[in-house]
Coordinates of C-alpha atoms in Angstrom, one line a residue:
M105 CA -228.3 89.2 -44.5
L106 CA -228.4 93.0 -44.0
L107 CA -229.5 92.6 -40.2
L108 CA -226.2 90.3 -39.8
R109 CA -224.0 93.0 -41.5
T110 CA -225.4 95.7 -39.3
V111 CA -224.9 93.4 -36.2
G112 CA -221.3 92.9 -37.2
L113 CA -220.5 96.4 -38.0
Y114 CA -222.1 97.4 -34.3
G115 CA -219.9 94.6 -32.8
L116 CA -216.7 95.6 -34.3
L117 CA -217.3 99.5 -33.3
I118 CA -217.9 98.2 -29.7
F119 CA -214.7 96.1 -29.8
I120 CA -212.9 99.3 -31.2
L121 CA -214.1 101.5 -28.3
W122 CA -213.3 98.9 -25.7
G123 CA -209.9 98.7 -26.9
C124 CA -209.5 102.3 -26.7
A125 CA -210.9 102.6 -23.4
V126 CA -208.1 100.1 -21.8
D127 CA -205.3 102.2 -20.2
K128 CA -202.2 100.7 -21.8
R129 CA -199.8 103.3 -20.3
P130 CA -196.8 101.5 -18.3
D131 CA -196.4 102.1 -14.6
Q132 CA -193.0 103.8 -15.2
Y133 CA -191.4 105.4 -18.4
T134 CA -188.0 105.3 -19.4
S135 CA -186.5 108.2 -21.6
A136 CA -185.5 107.3 -25.0
I137 CA -182.9 109.9 -25.0
A138 CA -180.7 111.6 -22.3
V139 CA -182.1 115.1 -21.9
S140 CA -180.1 117.6 -19.8
G141 CA -180.8 121.2 -18.9
S142 CA -180.0 123.9 -21.6
I143 CA -176.6 125.1 -20.5
S144 CA -173.5 126.2 -22.3
A145 CA -170.7 123.8 -22.8
H146 CA -168.2 126.6 -21.3
A147 CA -170.5 127.2 -18.4
S148 CA -169.6 125.8 -14.8
H149 CA -171.6 123.0 -13.3
L150 CA -169.9 123.8 -9.7
S151 CA -172.6 123.9 -7.0
Q152 CA -171.1 127.2 -5.6
Y153 CA -172.3 128.7 -8.9
K154 CA -175.6 127.0 -9.1
D155 CA -177.8 130.1 -8.3
L156 CA -175.6 132.4 -10.0
Q157 CA -175.8 130.6 -13.2
K158 CA -179.5 130.4 -13.2
A159 CA -179.7 134.0 -12.7
L160 CA -177.1 134.7 -15.5
K161 CA -178.9 132.6 -17.9
Y162 CA -181.9 135.1 -18.1
R163 CA -179.4 137.8 -18.9
N164 CA -177.9 136.0 -21.9
L165 CA -174.6 135.3 -19.7
S166 CA -172.9 132.3 -17.9
V167 CA -170.1 131.7 -15.5
T168 CA -167.3 129.4 -15.9
D169 CA -165.3 127.3 -13.2
A170 CA -163.1 130.1 -12.9
G171 CA -165.5 132.5 -12.1
Q172 CA -165.2 134.6 -15.4
I173 CA -168.7 135.8 -16.9
L174 CA -169.1 135.1 -20.5
P175 CA -171.6 135.4 -23.3
I176 CA -174.1 132.4 -23.2
N177 CA -172.9 131.8 -26.7
Q178 CA -171.7 133.7 -29.6
S179 CA -175.1 134.3 -31.5
V180 CA -175.7 137.0 -28.7
C181 CA -173.0 139.0 -30.0
N182 CA -174.4 139.2 -33.7
A183 CA -171.1 138.0 -34.9
A184 CA -168.6 135.0 -34.5
L185 CA -166.0 135.0 -31.8
F186 CA -162.3 134.1 -32.1
Y187 CA -160.2 133.7 -29.4
R188 CA -156.7 135.5 -30.0
V189 CA -153.9 133.5 -29.3
T190 CA -150.6 135.1 -28.0
Q191 CA -149.1 132.0 -26.2
A192 CA -149.1 128.3 -25.6
S193 CA -151.3 128.8 -22.5
F194 CA -155.3 129.4 -22.7
P195 CA -158.3 130.2 -20.4
Q196 CA -160.0 127.6 -18.5
Y197 CA -162.9 127.6 -21.0
V198 CA -160.8 127.0 -24.4
G199 CA -161.5 123.2 -25.1
K200 CA -164.8 123.5 -23.9
H201 CA -165.7 126.6 -26.0
Q202 CA -168.1 124.8 -28.8
D203 CA -171.0 127.3 -28.0
L204 CA -168.7 130.3 -27.2
L205 CA -165.7 130.4 -30.2
S206 CA -165.7 129.7 -33.8
G207 CA -162.0 129.3 -33.9
F208 CA -158.6 131.0 -33.1
Y209 CA -156.6 134.0 -34.5
I210 CA -153.0 134.2 -34.6
D211 CA -150.2 136.7 -35.5
V212 CA -147.1 135.3 -37.1
A213 CA -143.6 136.8 -37.6
R214 CA -140.5 135.2 -39.2
V215 CA -137.5 135.5 -36.9
D216 CA -134.1 133.7 -37.6
H217 CA -136.1 131.4 -40.2
R218 CA -138.6 130.4 -37.6
W219 CA -142.2 131.3 -37.4
L220 CA -143.1 132.8 -34.3
V221 CA -146.6 133.7 -32.7
V222 CA -146.4 137.3 -31.4
D223 CA -148.5 139.8 -29.3
T224 CA -148.6 142.9 -31.5
D225 CA -150.7 145.5 -32.8
N226 CA -152.5 145.5 -36.3
D227 CA -149.5 147.2 -37.9
F228 CA -146.7 144.9 -36.2
S229 CA -145.2 148.0 -35.1
A230 CA -144.8 146.9 -31.4
V231 CA -144.1 143.1 -30.9
S232 CA -144.0 141.1 -27.7
N233 CA -144.3 137.9 -26.2
Q234 CA -142.6 135.5 -29.1
Q235 CA -143.3 132.0 -29.0
D236 CA -142.6 129.2 -31.7
L237 CA -145.6 128.7 -34.0
T238 CA -145.0 124.8 -33.6
E239 CA -145.2 124.9 -30.1
V240 CA -148.2 126.8 -29.6
A241 CA -150.1 124.5 -32.2
A242 CA -149.0 121.6 -30.2
S243 CA -150.5 123.1 -27.1
L244 CA -153.5 124.1 -29.0
M245 CA -154.5 121.1 -31.2
P246 CA -155.8 119.0 -28.4
K247 CA -158.1 121.5 -27.3
M248 CA -159.8 122.4 -30.8
M249 CA -163.0 121.4 -32.0
R250 CA -163.5 119.9 -35.4
Q251 CA -165.1 122.9 -36.7
D252 CA -162.8 125.5 -35.5
T253 CA -161.2 127.8 -38.0
I254 CA -157.8 129.2 -37.6
V255 CA -157.1 132.7 -39.1
I256 CA -153.2 133.7 -39.4
R257 CA -152.2 137.2 -40.1
P258 CA -148.6 137.1 -41.3
E259 CA -146.4 140.3 -40.7
P260 CA -146.4 142.4 -43.6
G261 CA -143.9 142.4 -46.4
L262 CA -143.4 138.7 -46.8
D263 CA -141.9 137.7 -50.1
S264 CA -144.0 134.9 -51.8
S265 CA -141.6 132.3 -51.1
S266 CA -141.9 132.8 -47.4
L267 CA -145.8 133.3 -47.5
T268 CA -146.0 130.0 -49.5
D269 CA -143.8 128.4 -46.7
L270 CA -145.8 129.8 -43.8
V271 CA -149.1 128.2 -45.6
Q272 CA -147.6 124.9 -45.9
T273 CA -146.5 124.8 -42.2
A274 CA -149.8 125.8 -40.9
K275 CA -151.5 123.2 -43.3
S276 CA -149.4 120.6 -41.5
L277 CA -149.7 122.1 -38.0
F278 CA -153.5 122.5 -38.1
L279 CA -154.2 119.4 -40.5
G280 CA -158.2 119.1 -41.1
H281 CA -159.0 122.6 -39.9
R282 CA -160.3 125.6 -42.2
L283 CA -157.5 128.0 -42.6
Q284 CA -157.7 131.9 -43.5
F285 CA -154.9 134.2 -44.3
V286 CA -155.0 138.0 -43.7
V287 CA -152.7 139.4 -46.5
A288 CA -152.0 142.3 -48.6
K289 CA -154.1 142.8 -51.7
H290 CA -151.5 141.8 -54.2
Q291 CA -151.2 138.7 -52.3
L292 CA -154.8 137.6 -52.3
A293 CA -154.7 135.4 -55.5
L294 CA -151.4 133.6 -54.4
V295 CA -153.3 132.5 -51.1
N296 CA -156.1 131.6 -52.8
N297 CA -154.0 129.2 -55.3
L298 CA -152.6 127.5 -52.1
A299 CA -156.2 126.2 -51.2
V300 CA -156.8 128.3 -48.1
E301 CA -159.1 131.3 -47.7
P302 CA -157.5 134.9 -48.4
L303 CA -158.9 137.7 -46.1
S304 CA -157.5 141.3 -47.2
T305 CA -155.8 143.8 -45.0
T306 CA -157.9 146.9 -46.8
P307 CA -161.7 146.9 -47.3
S308 CA -162.8 145.1 -50.3
Q309 CA -166.2 143.9 -51.7
S310 CA -164.4 140.6 -53.0
Y311 CA -163.1 139.5 -49.8
G312 CA -163.4 139.7 -46.1
F313 CA -160.9 142.2 -44.4
I314 CA -159.6 143.0 -41.1
A315 CA -160.6 146.5 -39.8
A316 CA -158.2 149.2 -39.1
T317 CA -156.4 149.8 -35.9
N318 CA -158.7 152.6 -34.7
Q319 CA -161.7 150.5 -35.0
T320 CA -160.3 147.5 -33.0
S321 CA -158.5 148.9 -30.2
D322 CA -161.0 148.2 -27.4
A323 CA -160.9 145.1 -25.2
R324 CA -157.7 144.1 -27.2
K325 CA -160.0 143.1 -30.1
R326 CA -159.8 142.5 -33.8
M327 CA -162.8 143.0 -36.2
L328 CA -163.2 141.0 -39.2
M329 CA -165.6 142.7 -41.4
T330 CA -167.4 142.1 -45.0
M331 CA -168.4 145.1 -47.4
D332 CA -171.7 145.1 -49.3
S333 CA -172.2 146.8 -52.9
F334 CA -173.1 149.8 -51.2
D335 CA -169.6 150.0 -49.5
V336 CA -171.5 149.5 -46.2
A337 CA -169.0 147.4 -43.9
D338 CA -170.4 144.7 -41.3
P339 CA -168.6 142.9 -38.8
T340 CA -168.6 139.1 -39.3
A341 CA -166.2 138.0 -36.4
I342 CA -164.8 139.7 -33.1
V343 CA -161.2 138.5 -32.4
V344 CA -160.5 139.0 -28.7
D345 CA -158.5 137.6 -25.7
S346 CA -158.7 139.1 -22.3
Q347 CA -162.4 140.5 -22.2
P348 CA -164.7 138.6 -24.7
L349 CA -167.9 139.7 -22.9
I350 CA -166.9 143.5 -23.2
A351 CA -166.1 143.0 -26.8
C352 CA -169.3 141.2 -27.2
M353 CA -171.4 143.9 -25.6
Q354 CA -169.4 146.7 -27.7
A355 CA -170.2 144.7 -30.8
N356 CA -174.3 144.4 -30.0
K357 CA -175.4 146.7 -27.3
H358 CA -178.6 144.4 -26.9
A359 CA -176.5 141.4 -26.0
I360 CA -177.3 141.5 -22.2
L361 CA -181.0 141.2 -21.6
S362 CA -182.9 143.6 -19.5
P363 CA -182.7 142.9 -15.7
T364 CA -185.2 140.4 -14.2
Q365 CA -185.6 142.5 -10.8
N366 CA -185.6 146.1 -9.9
V367 CA -184.0 147.6 -7.0
T368 CA -186.4 150.1 -5.5
A369 CA -184.0 151.2 -2.8
A370 CA -180.4 150.5 -1.7
P371 CA -180.4 146.7 -0.4
L372 CA -178.9 145.9 2.9
K373 CA -177.4 142.5 1.6
V374 CA -176.0 142.4 -2.1
D375 CA -174.7 139.1 -3.3
A376 CA -173.5 137.9 -6.7
V377 CA -176.9 136.3 -7.5
L378 CA -178.8 139.6 -6.8
L379 CA -176.3 141.6 -9.1
A380 CA -176.9 139.0 -11.8
S381 CA -180.6 139.9 -11.7
V382 CA -180.5 143.6 -11.2
L383 CA -177.3 145.3 -12.8
P384 CA -178.1 147.3 -16.1
T385 CA -177.3 146.1 -19.3
N386 CA -174.1 148.1 -19.8
A387 CA -172.8 147.1 -16.6
D388 CA -169.2 145.3 -16.2
F389 CA -170.5 141.9 -15.1
N390 CA -166.9 140.6 -14.4
R391 CA -166.3 143.1 -11.7
L392 CA -168.9 141.9 -9.3
S393 CA -166.9 142.1 -6.1
E394 CA -166.7 145.9 -6.7
Q395 CA -170.3 146.1 -8.0
Q396 CA -171.5 144.5 -4.7
Q397 CA -170.1 147.6 -2.7
L398 CA -171.4 150.2 -5.3
L399 CA -174.9 148.9 -5.5
S400 CA -175.6 149.2 -1.7
Q401 CA -174.5 152.8 -2.4
G402 CA -176.8 153.2 -5.2
Q403 CA -174.3 153.1 -8.2
Y404 CA -172.6 150.6 -10.5
L405 CA -169.6 150.3 -12.9
S406 CA -170.1 150.3 -16.6
I407 CA -168.2 148.3 -19.5
N408 CA -166.5 151.9 -20.0
N409 CA -165.2 152.0 -16.2
Q410 CA -167.5 154.7 -15.4
Q411 CA -169.2 154.8 -11.9
L412 CA -172.8 155.4 -12.6
S413 CA -175.8 156.2 -10.5
Y414 CA -178.3 153.1 -10.3
R415 CA -181.4 154.9 -11.3
V416 CA -185.0 153.5 -10.1
G417 CA -186.0 155.4 -12.9
N418 CA -185.1 152.4 -15.3
K419 CA -188.1 150.4 -13.9
P420 CA -191.2 150.7 -16.4
L421 CA -193.8 152.9 -15.3
S422 CA -197.0 151.1 -14.0
N423 CA -199.1 154.3 -15.1
R424 CA -197.6 155.8 -18.3
C425 CA -200.8 158.2 -18.5
S426 CA -198.8 160.2 -15.9
L427 CA -196.3 161.4 -18.2
L428 CA -199.1 163.2 -20.0
K429 CA -200.5 166.5 -18.7
K430 CA -204.3 166.7 -17.8
G431 CA -204.7 169.4 -20.3
D432 CA -203.3 167.3 -23.3
E433 CA -205.9 166.1 -25.6
N434 CA -204.5 162.5 -25.5
Y435 CA -204.6 162.6 -21.7
Q436 CA -208.4 161.2 -21.2
Y437 CA -208.0 159.0 -24.2
C438 CA -205.0 157.3 -22.4
I439 CA -206.9 157.1 -19.3
D440 CA -210.0 155.4 -21.1
R441 CA -207.7 152.9 -22.7
Q442 CA -206.1 152.0 -19.8
Q443 CA -209.3 151.3 -18.0
D444 CA -210.1 149.2 -21.0
G445 CA -206.9 147.1 -20.3
D446 CA -207.9 146.8 -16.8
T447 CA -211.4 145.6 -17.3
V448 CA -212.1 142.1 -16.4
I449 CA -212.7 139.5 -19.2
T450 CA -215.9 137.5 -18.6
T451 CA -217.7 134.9 -20.4
K452 CA -221.1 136.0 -19.4
K453 CA -223.6 136.7 -21.9
Y454 CA -224.9 140.3 -22.4
I455 CA -228.0 141.6 -24.5
M456 CA -227.0 144.6 -26.4
K457 CA -229.9 147.2 -27.5
K458 CA -229.3 149.8 -30.1
Q459 CA -230.1 153.3 -28.8
K460 CA -232.6 155.3 -30.3

């Protein structure tokens, strides 16, 4: 009986091993899901930008169909990005902005009993380009994403009745979208009671707030901030229209990754792909035609419109020990450690004997 059981177990084991040895893989595989390369929604798929797009990706950048260089996504800016609406026409990338924008920001004024979108400064002291809010909303809504937030800043001095009317109008125009209103301190409770989110025009620990004009003048941008219990303000969102990349770079100096190549001498031929790979992290990537000529002369343009020298010194040193003088007490130690790093790793066995 025991012999039969043993033979049976051995037979079962052989059967299992035989089954495992059979190659059951099909000749061809079919993907369970469609997989595409990781490219931003706002990035161009045009063949003319294929090589440039690949080079820009390694720098946290992308190029649109219109040739504009933008952040690869808003996370590299360390803050959300909002597009500042001033009229009913929008950049080409709006509508494919889910990787770039969190929503839209609108300044609104009341003129002759109408709500108008205006292009203005933070204090509404200078107003231009007035356009009916209803018309702007009609143009914007088809391009919006479900998750987009609308931030509206009414002109200062509105009474409670007018502000209530604006909130109700915005609710009907931007149905289904999260709404935030930037209002004075005494109107925060009113806006909150109207079932939209209030933001303050002055620094506050209880509410997010818009920064003062002198903090947000660059790149036509606004900054939405929060303040912690230690009265330290941090940006939560950047509002910008014409220069999103510059605003992003100003908010996070590490937004652009380091060059993937180094130029050791002025190249004879400079194209956009080379520029995308070698320009310093503070360069203006939306002026590549100018950068092309400058780099041939060993220079480049920064985001602050400064013409700077392209220094080969930015290249990492292959021998950092050369920074130390031979008389320095750490010089010989550095050389020894460098030699340790250059030692070839081997798997051979060695016999070590203790010295007497």
